Coordinates of C-alpha atoms and ligand atoms in Angstrom, one line a residue:
X225 CA 87.0 -124.8 -39.3
X226 CA 86.0 -122.9 -42.4
X227 CA 87.4 -124.8 -45.3
X228 CA 89.4 -122.9 -47.9
X229 CA 87.0 -124.5 -50.3
X230 CA 84.0 -122.7 -48.8
X231 CA 85.8 -119.4 -48.9
X232 CA 86.7 -119.7 -52.5
X233 CA 83.2 -120.7 -53.4
X234 CA 81.9 -117.7 -51.5
X235 CA 84.3 -115.6 -53.4
X236 CA 83.3 -117.3 -56.6
X237 CA 79.7 -116.6 -55.7
X238 CA 80.4 -112.9 -55.3
X239 CA 82.6 -113.1 -58.4
X240 CA 79.8 -114.5 -60.5
X241 CA 77.4 -111.9 -59.2
X242 CA 79.8 -109.2 -60.3
X243 CA 80.3 -110.9 -63.6
X244 CA 76.5 -111.0 -64.1
X245 CA 76.2 -107.4 -63.0
X246 CA 79.0 -106.5 -65.3
X247 CA 77.4 -108.2 -68.2
X248 CA 74.1 -106.5 -67.4
X249 CA 75.9 -103.2 -67.2
X250 CA 77.7 -103.8 -70.5
X251 CA 74.4 -104.5 -72.2
X252 CA 72.4 -101.8 -70.5
X253 CA 75.1 -99.2 -69.7
X254 CA 74.5 -97.1 -72.8
X255 CA 70.8 -97.0 -72.1
X256 CA 71.4 -96.3 -68.4
X257 CA 74.0 -93.7 -69.3
X258 CA 71.8 -92.0 -71.8
X259 CA 68.8 -91.9 -69.4
X260 CA 71.0 -90.3 -66.8
X261 CA 72.5 -87.9 -69.3
X262 CA 69.1 -87.0 -70.5
X263 CA 68.0 -86.4 -66.9
X264 CA 71.0 -84.1 -66.3
X265 CA 70.6 -82.3 -69.6
X266 CA 66.9 -81.5 -70.0
X267 CA 66.8 -77.9 -68.9
X268 CA 64.9 -77.2 -65.7
X269 CA 65.7 -74.7 -63.0
X270 CA 67.4 -77.5 -61.0
X271 CA 69.1 -79.7 -63.7
X272 CA 72.8 -80.2 -63.9
X273 CA 72.9 -78.4 -67.2
X274 CA 71.2 -75.3 -65.8
X275 CA 74.2 -73.8 -64.1
X276 CA 76.6 -74.2 -67.0
X277 CA 74.0 -72.9 -69.5
X278 CA 73.1 -69.9 -67.4
X279 CA 76.7 -68.8 -67.0
X280 CA 79.0 -70.3 -69.6
X281 CA 82.0 -71.6 -67.6
X282 CA 84.3 -72.2 -70.6
X283 CA 86.3 -69.2 -71.7
X284 CA 85.4 -68.0 -75.2
X285 CA 87.5 -65.5 -77.2
X286 CA 86.5 -63.0 -79.8
X287 CA 89.4 -62.2 -82.2
X288 CA 89.0 -58.9 -84.0
X289 CA 91.1 -58.1 -87.0
X290 CA 91.0 -54.6 -88.5
X291 CA 91.8 -53.5 -92.0
X292 CA 93.9 -50.4 -92.2
X293 CA 93.5 -48.6 -95.6
X294 CA 97.1 -47.6 -96.5
X295 CA 96.6 -45.8 -99.8
X296 CA 93.9 -43.3 -98.8
X297 CA 95.8 -40.4 -100.5
X298 CA 96.1 -42.2 -103.8
X299 CA 92.4 -43.1 -103.7
X300 CA 91.4 -39.5 -103.1
X301 CA 93.8 -38.3 -105.8
X302 CA 92.2 -40.8 -108.2
X303 CA 95.5 -42.5 -108.9
X304 CA 94.8 -45.8 -107.1
X305 CA 93.6 -48.8 -109.1
X306 CA 92.8 -50.8 -106.0
X307 CA 92.2 -50.3 -102.3
X308 CA 95.3 -51.3 -100.4
X309 CA 94.7 -52.8 -96.9
X310 CA 96.9 -54.0 -94.1
X311 CA 95.5 -56.5 -91.6
X312 CA 96.0 -55.5 -88.0
X313 CA 95.4 -57.6 -85.0
X314 CA 94.1 -59.8 -83.6
X315 CA 92.6 -57.7 -80.8
X316 CA 91.4 -60.4 -78.5
X317 CA 88.4 -60.2 -76.1
X318 CA 87.3 -62.8 -73.6
X319 CA 83.6 -63.2 -74.1
X320 CA 81.2 -64.4 -71.3
X321 CA 77.5 -65.0 -71.5
X322 CA 74.9 -64.8 -68.9
X323 CA 71.2 -65.6 -69.3
X324 CA 68.8 -63.2 -67.6
X325 CA 65.1 -63.1 -67.1
X326 CA 64.8 -66.8 -67.4
X327 CA 61.1 -67.9 -67.5
X328 CA 60.2 -71.6 -67.9
X329 CA 56.9 -72.1 -69.8
X330 CA 54.5 -74.9 -69.5
X331 CA 55.0 -76.3 -73.0
X332 CA 58.7 -77.3 -72.7
X333 CA 60.2 -74.0 -73.6
X334 CA 62.1 -71.3 -71.7
X335 CA 62.4 -67.6 -72.5
X336 CA 65.5 -65.6 -71.7
X337 CA 67.9 -62.8 -72.7
X338 CA 71.5 -63.4 -73.4
X339 CA 73.7 -60.8 -71.8
X340 CA 77.2 -60.7 -73.3
X341 CA 80.4 -59.2 -71.8
X342 CA 83.7 -58.6 -73.4
X343 CA 87.0 -58.2 -71.6
X344 CA 90.1 -57.1 -73.4
X345 CA 93.0 -59.5 -73.3
X346 CA 96.2 -57.5 -74.0
X347 CA 98.6 -60.5 -73.7
X348 CA 96.7 -62.5 -76.3
X349 CA 96.5 -59.5 -78.7
X350 CA 98.8 -58.4 -81.4
X351 CA 98.9 -54.6 -81.2
X352 CA 97.3 -52.1 -78.9
X353 CA 93.8 -50.6 -78.6
X354 CA 95.4 -47.2 -79.3
X355 CA 96.5 -48.3 -82.8
X356 CA 95.0 -45.9 -85.3
X357 CA 93.1 -47.5 -88.1
X358 CA 92.0 -45.7 -91.3
X359 CA 88.8 -47.1 -92.9
X360 CA 85.7 -46.0 -94.7
X361 CA 83.5 -43.8 -92.7
X362 CA 80.5 -46.0 -92.1
X363 CA 78.1 -43.1 -91.4
X364 CA 78.9 -41.2 -94.5
X365 CA 78.7 -44.4 -96.6
X366 CA 75.4 -45.4 -95.0
X367 CA 73.8 -42.1 -95.8
X368 CA 75.2 -42.2 -99.4
X369 CA 73.9 -45.7 -99.8
X370 CA 70.5 -44.9 -98.5
X371 CA 70.4 -42.0 -101.0
X372 CA 71.4 -44.0 -104.0
X373 CA 67.8 -44.7 -105.1
X374 CA 66.5 -41.2 -104.2
X375 CA 65.6 -38.5 -106.7
X376 CA 68.6 -37.0 -108.3
X377 CA 67.6 -33.5 -107.1
X378 CA 68.1 -34.4 -103.5
X379 CA 71.6 -35.7 -103.8
X380 CA 73.6 -32.5 -104.2
X381 CA 72.0 -31.2 -101.0
X382 CA 72.9 -34.2 -99.0
X383 CA 76.4 -34.2 -100.5
X384 CA 76.9 -30.6 -99.5
X385 CA 75.6 -31.4 -96.0
X386 CA 78.1 -34.2 -95.6
X387 CA 80.9 -32.1 -96.9
X388 CA 80.4 -29.5 -94.1
X389 CA 81.5 -32.1 -91.6
X390 CA 83.7 -34.5 -93.6
X391 CA 86.4 -33.7 -96.0
X392 CA 86.2 -37.2 -97.5
X393 CA 84.7 -40.6 -97.0
X394 CA 87.5 -41.9 -94.8
X395 CA 87.9 -41.7 -91.0
X396 CA 90.8 -42.5 -88.7
X397 CA 90.2 -43.7 -85.2
X398 CA 91.8 -46.0 -82.6
X399 CA 90.8 -49.6 -82.3
X400 CA 89.0 -49.1 -79.0
X401 CA 86.7 -46.5 -80.7
X402 CA 86.1 -48.7 -83.8
X403 CA 85.0 -51.6 -81.6
X404 CA 83.4 -50.8 -78.3
X405 CA 83.7 -47.1 -77.4
X406 CA 82.3 -45.7 -80.6
X407 CA 83.3 -42.9 -82.9
X408 CA 81.5 -39.6 -82.4
X409 CA 80.1 -38.1 -85.6
X410 CA 78.2 -34.8 -85.7
X411 CA 76.3 -36.0 -88.8
X412 CA 74.7 -38.7 -86.6
X413 CA 73.4 -36.2 -84.0
X414 CA 71.9 -34.0 -86.7
X415 CA 70.4 -36.8 -88.7
X416 CA 68.8 -38.0 -85.5
X417 CA 67.0 -34.7 -85.2
X418 CA 65.9 -33.9 -88.7
X419 CA 64.9 -37.2 -90.2
X420 CA 62.2 -39.7 -89.4
X421 CA 64.7 -42.5 -89.5
X422 CA 64.9 -43.8 -86.0
X423 CA 68.7 -44.1 -85.3
X424 CA 69.1 -45.4 -81.8
X425 CA 72.8 -44.6 -81.7
X426 CA 74.8 -41.5 -81.0
X427 CA 78.1 -43.0 -82.0
X428 CA 79.4 -45.6 -84.4
X429 CA 81.3 -48.7 -83.3
X430 CA 81.0 -52.3 -84.4
X431 CA 80.2 -53.4 -80.8
X432 CA 79.1 -50.0 -79.5
X433 CA 76.5 -50.2 -76.7
X434 CA 76.6 -54.0 -76.7
X435 CA 78.9 -54.8 -73.8
X436 CA 76.6 -56.0 -71.0
X437 CA 73.5 -55.1 -72.9
X438 CA 70.6 -57.4 -71.9
X439 CA 68.3 -56.6 -74.8
X440 CA 70.7 -56.1 -77.8
X441 CA 70.5 -59.8 -78.9
X442 CA 66.7 -59.9 -78.2
X443 CA 64.6 -62.3 -76.4
X444 CA 64.9 -66.0 -77.1
X445 CA 62.4 -68.8 -76.7
X446 CA 64.3 -72.1 -76.5
X447 CA 63.2 -75.7 -76.3
X448 CA 64.2 -77.4 -73.0
X449 CA 64.1 -80.9 -74.4
X450 CA 61.4 -81.9 -71.9
X451 CA 58.9 -82.9 -74.6
X452 CA 61.3 -84.1 -77.3
X453 CA 64.9 -84.5 -76.1
X454 CA 66.2 -84.2 -79.7
X455 CA 65.0 -80.6 -79.7
X456 CA 67.0 -79.6 -76.7
X457 CA 68.6 -76.1 -77.1
X458 CA 66.8 -75.3 -80.4
X459 CA 65.5 -71.8 -80.7
X460 CA 61.7 -71.7 -81.2
X461 CA 61.1 -68.0 -81.3
X462 CA 63.4 -64.9 -81.4
X463 CA 62.1 -61.5 -80.5
X464 CA 58.7 -63.0 -80.0
X465 CA 58.4 -64.3 -83.6
X466 CA 59.1 -67.6 -85.3
X467 CA 60.2 -65.6 -88.5
X468 CA 63.1 -63.3 -89.2
X469 CA 63.4 -60.6 -91.9
X470 CA 64.2 -62.9 -94.7
X471 CA 61.6 -64.6 -96.9
X472 CA 60.8 -68.3 -97.3
X473 CA 63.0 -70.8 -95.5
X474 CA 65.8 -68.2 -95.0
X475 CA 63.4 -66.5 -92.6
X476 CA 62.9 -69.5 -90.3
X477 CA 63.9 -69.3 -86.7
X478 CA 65.8 -72.5 -86.1
X479 CA 69.0 -74.0 -84.8
X480 CA 70.8 -73.8 -81.5
X481 CA 72.6 -70.8 -80.1
X482 CA 75.6 -73.2 -79.9
X483 CA 75.5 -73.6 -76.1
X484 CA 73.2 -76.5 -75.6
X485 CA 72.7 -79.5 -77.9
X486 CA 71.0 -82.9 -77.7
X487 CA 73.9 -85.4 -77.8
X488 CA 73.8 -86.8 -81.3
X489 CA 77.2 -87.7 -82.7
X490 CA 77.8 -87.6 -86.4
X491 CA 74.7 -86.1 -88.0
X492 CA 75.7 -84.6 -91.4
X493 CA 75.0 -81.0 -90.5
X494 CA 74.2 -78.7 -87.5
X495 CA 72.3 -75.4 -87.5
X496 CA 73.4 -72.4 -85.5
X497 CA 71.1 -69.5 -85.0
X498 CA 73.2 -66.3 -85.2
X499 CA 71.3 -63.1 -83.9
X500 CA 74.2 -61.0 -85.2
X501 CA 73.1 -61.7 -88.8
X502 CA 69.4 -62.3 -88.0
X503 CA 69.4 -65.7 -89.5
X504 CA 70.8 -69.2 -89.0
X505 CA 73.8 -70.9 -90.6
X506 CA 74.1 -74.6 -91.6
X507 CA 77.4 -76.1 -90.9
X508 CA 78.6 -79.1 -92.7
X509 CA 80.3 -82.2 -91.2
X510 CA 84.1 -82.1 -91.8
X511 CA 85.1 -85.3 -90.1
X512 CA 86.4 -86.5 -86.7
X513 CA 88.2 -84.2 -84.4
X514 CA 89.9 -84.6 -81.0
X515 CA 90.5 -81.9 -78.4
X516 CA 92.0 -82.4 -75.0
X517 CA 91.5 -86.1 -75.3
X518 CA 87.8 -85.9 -76.1
X519 CA 86.7 -87.2 -79.5
X520 CA 84.3 -85.1 -81.4
X521 CA 83.1 -84.2 -84.9
X522 CA 84.1 -81.0 -86.6
X523 CA 81.5 -78.9 -88.4
X524 CA 82.4 -75.9 -90.5
X525 CA 80.8 -73.3 -92.8
X526 CA 81.5 -74.2 -96.4
X527 CA 80.8 -72.3 -99.6
X528 CA 77.0 -72.8 -99.2
X529 CA 76.5 -70.3 -96.3
X530 CA 76.9 -67.1 -98.2
X531 CA 76.0 -68.5 -101.7
X532 CA 72.9 -66.4 -102.5
X533 CA 71.5 -69.2 -104.7
X534 CA 74.3 -69.5 -107.4
X535 CA 75.4 -73.1 -106.5
X536 CA 72.8 -73.9 -103.8
X537 CA 69.3 -72.9 -105.0
X538 CA 67.9 -72.9 -101.5
X539 CA 70.0 -69.9 -100.6
X540 CA 68.3 -67.6 -103.2
X541 CA 65.9 -66.4 -100.6
X542 CA 68.7 -64.1 -99.3
X543 CA 68.5 -62.0 -102.5
X544 CA 66.6 -58.8 -102.5
X545 CA 63.1 -59.6 -103.8
X546 CA 61.9 -56.0 -104.0
X547 CA 64.7 -55.0 -106.4
X548 CA 63.8 -57.7 -108.9
X549 CA 65.7 -60.5 -107.2
X550 CA 69.0 -58.5 -107.3
X551 CA 71.4 -61.1 -106.1
X552 CA 74.8 -60.4 -104.6
X553 CA 77.7 -62.4 -106.1
X554 CA 78.3 -65.5 -104.0
X555 CA 80.5 -65.1 -100.9
X556 CA 78.8 -62.1 -99.2
X557 CA 75.5 -62.0 -97.5
X558 CA 73.4 -58.8 -97.4
X559 CA 72.5 -58.2 -93.7
X560 CA 71.4 -54.6 -94.2
X561 CA 67.9 -55.2 -93.0
X562 CA 69.4 -56.6 -89.8
X563 CA 71.4 -53.3 -89.3
X564 CA 68.7 -50.7 -89.7
X565 CA 69.2 -50.4 -93.4
X566 CA 72.9 -49.6 -93.2
X567 CA 75.0 -51.2 -95.9
X568 CA 76.2 -54.2 -94.0
X569 CA 77.5 -57.4 -95.6
X570 CA 79.2 -60.5 -94.1
X571 CA 81.7 -62.8 -95.7
X572 CA 84.3 -65.3 -94.8
X573 CA 87.6 -63.8 -93.7
X574 CA 89.5 -62.4 -96.7
X575 CA 86.6 -63.3 -98.9
X576 CA 87.6 -67.0 -98.7
X577 CA 85.3 -69.1 -101.0
X578 CA 83.8 -65.9 -102.5
X579 CA 83.4 -64.8 -106.1
X580 CA 86.8 -63.6 -107.4
X581 CA 85.2 -60.2 -108.1
X582 CA 85.4 -59.2 -104.4
X583 CA 89.1 -59.7 -103.7
X584 CA 89.9 -58.3 -107.2
X585 CA 89.1 -54.8 -105.9
X586 CA 91.4 -55.0 -102.8
X587 CA 95.1 -55.5 -102.5
X588 CA 96.3 -57.2 -99.3
X589 CA 94.0 -60.1 -98.9
X590 CA 95.2 -63.7 -98.5
X591 CA 92.3 -66.2 -98.5
X592 CA 93.5 -69.5 -97.1
X593 CA 91.3 -72.2 -95.5
Ligands
LIG837 C1 62.0 -74.4 -59.7 O1 60.7 -74.2 -60.2 C2 59.6 -74.6 -59.4 C3 58.3 -74.4 -60.1 O2 58.4 -74.7 -61.4 C4 59.7 -73.8 -58.1 O3 58.6 -74.3 -57.2 C5 61.0 -73.9 -57.4 O4 61.1 -73.1 -56.3 C6 62.1 -73.6 -58.4 N1 63.4 -73.9 -57.8 C7 64.4 -73.0 -57.8 C8 65.7 -73.5 -57.2 O5 64.3 -71.9 -58.3
LIG838 C1 97.3 -47.1 -91.0 O1 97.5 -46.5 -92.3 C2 97.9 -45.2 -92.3 C3 98.0 -44.7 -93.7 O2 96.7 -44.7 -94.3 C4 99.2 -45.0 -91.6 O3 99.5 -43.6 -91.5 C5 99.0 -45.6 -90.2 O4 100.3 -45.5 -89.5 C6 98.6 -47.0 -90.2 N1 98.3 -47.4 -88.9 C7 99.0 -48.4 -88.2 C8 98.6 -48.6 -86.8 O5 99.9 -49.0 -88.8
LIG839 C1 100.9 -58.8 -85.8 O1 100.5 -57.7 -86.6 C2 101.3 -57.3 -87.6 C3 100.7 -56.1 -88.3 O2 100.5 -55.0 -87.5 C4 101.6 -58.4 -88.6 O3 102.5 -58.0 -89.6 C5 102.1 -59.6 -87.8 O4 102.2 -60.7 -88.7 C6 101.1 -60.0 -86.7 N1 101.6 -61.1 -85.9 C7 100.9 -62.1 -85.6 C8 101.6 -63.2 -84.8 O5 99.8 -62.3 -86.0
LIG840 C1 63.8 -58.6 -66.6 O1 63.0 -58.8 -65.4 C2 63.0 -57.6 -64.5 C3 62.4 -58.0 -63.2 O2 61.4 -58.9 -63.4 C4 62.3 -56.5 -65.2 O3 62.3 -55.4 -64.4 C5 63.1 -56.2 -66.5 O4 62.4 -55.2 -67.2 C6 63.2 -57.4 -67.4 N1 64.0 -57.1 -68.5 C7 63.6 -57.2 -69.8 C8 64.6 -56.9 -70.8 O5 62.4 -57.6 -70.0
LIG841 C1 55.1 -72.3 -75.9 O1 54.6 -71.2 -75.2 C2 55.1 -69.9 -75.6 C3 54.6 -68.8 -74.6 O2 53.8 -69.3 -73.6 C4 54.6 -69.6 -77.0 O3 55.1 -68.4 -77.4 C5 55.1 -70.7 -77.9 O4 54.6 -70.6 -79.2 C6 54.7 -72.1 -77.4 N1 55.5 -73.1 -78.2 C7 54.9 -74.2 -78.7 C8 55.8 -75.0 -79.5 O5 53.8 -74.4 -78.5
LIG842 C1 82.5 -54.6 -70.5 O1 81.9 -54.4 -69.3 C2 82.6 -55.0 -68.2 C3 81.7 -54.9 -67.0 O2 80.9 -53.8 -67.0 C4 83.9 -54.3 -68.0 O3 84.7 -54.9 -67.0 C5 84.7 -54.4 -69.4 O4 85.9 -53.7 -69.3 C6 83.9 -53.9 -70.5 N1 84.6 -54.2 -71.8 C7 84.8 -53.3 -72.7 C8 85.5 -53.8 -73.9 O5 84.5 -52.2 -72.6
LIG843 C1 90.9 -43.8 -78.4 O1 90.4 -42.5 -78.9 C2 89.5 -41.8 -78.0 C3 89.0 -40.6 -78.7 O2 90.0 -40.0 -79.4 C4 90.2 -41.5 -76.7 O3 89.3 -40.9 -75.8 C5 90.6 -42.9 -76.1 O4 91.4 -42.6 -74.9 C6 91.5 -43.6 -77.0 N1 91.8 -45.0 -76.5 C7 93.0 -45.5 -76.5 C8 93.0 -46.9 -75.9 O5 93.9 -45.0 -77.0
LIG844 C1 68.7 -32.3 -81.2 O1 67.6 -32.1 -80.5 C2 67.7 -32.0 -79.1 C3 66.4 -31.7 -78.5 O2 65.4 -32.2 -79.2 C4 68.7 -30.9 -78.8 O3 68.9 -30.8 -77.4 C5 70.0 -31.1 -79.5 O4 70.9 -30.0 -79.3 C6 69.8 -31.3 -81.0 N1 71.1 -31.7 -81.6 C7 71.6 -31.1 -82.7 C8 72.9 -31.6 -83.1 O5 70.9 -30.3 -83.3
LIG845 C1 54.7 -69.2 -86.9 O1 53.7 -68.4 -86.2 C2 52.5 -68.3 -87.0 C3 51.6 -67.3 -86.2 O2 52.3 -66.4 -85.4 C4 51.9 -69.7 -87.1 O3 50.7 -69.5 -87.9 C5 52.9 -70.6 -87.8 O4 52.3 -71.9 -87.9 C6 54.2 -70.7 -87.0 N1 55.1 -71.5 -87.8 C7 55.8 -72.4 -87.2 C8 56.8 -73.2 -88.1 O5 55.7 -72.7 -86.0
LIG846 C1 78.1 -77.5 -97.8 O1 77.2 -77.5 -96.7 C2 75.8 -77.8 -97.1 C3 75.0 -77.6 -95.9 O2 75.3 -78.6 -94.9 C4 75.7 -79.1 -97.8 O3 74.3 -79.3 -98.2 C5 76.6 -79.2 -99.0 O4 76.6 -80.4 -99.6 C6 78.0 -78.8 -98.6 N1 78.9 -78.7 -99.8 C7 80.0 -79.3 -99.9 C8 80.8 -79.1 -101.2 O5 80.4 -80.1 -99.0
LIG847 C1 70.5 -55.3 -99.3 O1 69.3 -55.4 -98.6 C2 68.6 -54.2 -98.5 C3 67.4 -54.5 -97.6 O2 66.8 -55.6 -97.9 C4 68.2 -53.7 -99.8 O3 67.5 -52.4 -99.7 C5 69.5 -53.5 -100.7 O4 69.2 -53.1 -102.0 C6 70.3 -54.8 -100.7 N1 71.6 -54.4 -101.3 C7 72.1 -55.1 -102.3 C8 73.4 -54.6 -102.9 O5 71.6 -56.1 -102.8

């Protein structure tokens, strides 16, 4: 007869084994977990992370707001003190990324192109793609801007040329043309033929020719984390160079594209490489954050990102060195060199955190955090 005693000691025996194993797991679990995580995350052509990195499975949304200029007539008549704008939108697009031409190198890096697709989401949008938006004609303004330092004698000719095709510096088009389909402009066709400036576009649109383009964002060389796990996801080279167009530290190629990070909770800042503005942005820790039951840390752009060296000296390398360190007022970053010399500037929405000079010229802004 097997005594109840023996049974219980047998059970106790198993029990203590489990207790010991439990204790070992408690002590070593974080290390075991981390080792396994590391294994799954280091990017190789067979790792767990590969699939979700190659085709991002999480839906991302691009919200586009458009500013409709509502007092064009008064501006042209010279009776308007300010530009009056009305915010339209958001016009929402679902964005999906797909990595192509992925080549793993021997030194723990991988090169690839990022192909981006946008799909319009009418139910999430406020308004319709056929809404007609009046804004400044970017082509006329670009030509005028490029001429601003030219010899005086040239300017009346260019002015007359522009006036053949455009009555004024405004243009009205629907949202779909402004964003993805592009606005046709005869000036662009002719400029393409008669100038040496290489303009690769036949239309203007903020995202014209970008939907599904493999090469628009350029080639990336990214760290796979194989040599140094903490470097996972960091961009090493962009368009075959470890420098961008800006000088000093502003021209460094660094940061993550935002899709792959080494797990590191709570560092004071993270760096994002943004090919759209040909540079990186440093985001500052805001505090704890929870989403869908998962704890995290929130990072956000603060007043330092577009500061141009007023409050944060290290940002002065975004000023124009050629023109005697001509610095824009804080709150807008000059990305003209990233846009083939066209006058392009980025700021926070509604000039939030910017020098009051900017919003003082425009009626209809509402900068709130
Ligand atoms: C992964 O890469 C190795 C060589 O580095 C190759 O032999 C293997 O076929 C690749 N596997 C897949 C699934 O592409
Ligand atoms: C945009 O503003 C113009 C006036 O400049 C107006 O005629 C037009 O209706 C506005 N568009 C929309 C979609 O509200
Ligand atoms: C939708 O757009 C109109 C302007 O066209 C604006 O007045 C309204 O507040 C917007 N609604 C939402 C929910 O954003
Ligand atoms: C991607 O790879 C394919 C086949 O190897 C090649 O034909 C194509 O030119 C490459 N694309 C780019 C942008 O290099
Ligand atoms: C790794 O190799 C690539 C191309 O083979 C090269 O461009 C890059 O500079 C190398 N990176 C490092 C960190 O050595
Ligand atoms: C982008 O391209 C995809 C696939 O070619 C297409 O389904 C989608 O409608 C396009 N999006 C826009 C905004 O044109
Ligand atoms: C936008 O305008 C273009 C050119 O006028 C036209 O071909 C296109 O159908 C319009 N799109 C929408 C969504 O109204
Ligand atoms: C530009 O040049 C091409 C051929 O070089 C010609 O076919 C086209 O009509 C020209 N466009 C204009 C607007 O002159
Ligand atoms: C960038 O590349 C140049 C040569 O192409 C090299 O001399 C320099 O050390 C590289 N800088 C960094 C930070 O890797
Ligand atoms: C803004 O962010 C930068 C970069 O992370 C940081 O150095 C700076 O202290 C932050 N400023 C404020 C006021 O938090
Ligand atoms: C913006 O940058 C471009 C190219 O570096 C430069 O030519 C232009 O003068 C700058 N504009 C302003 C307003 O600083």
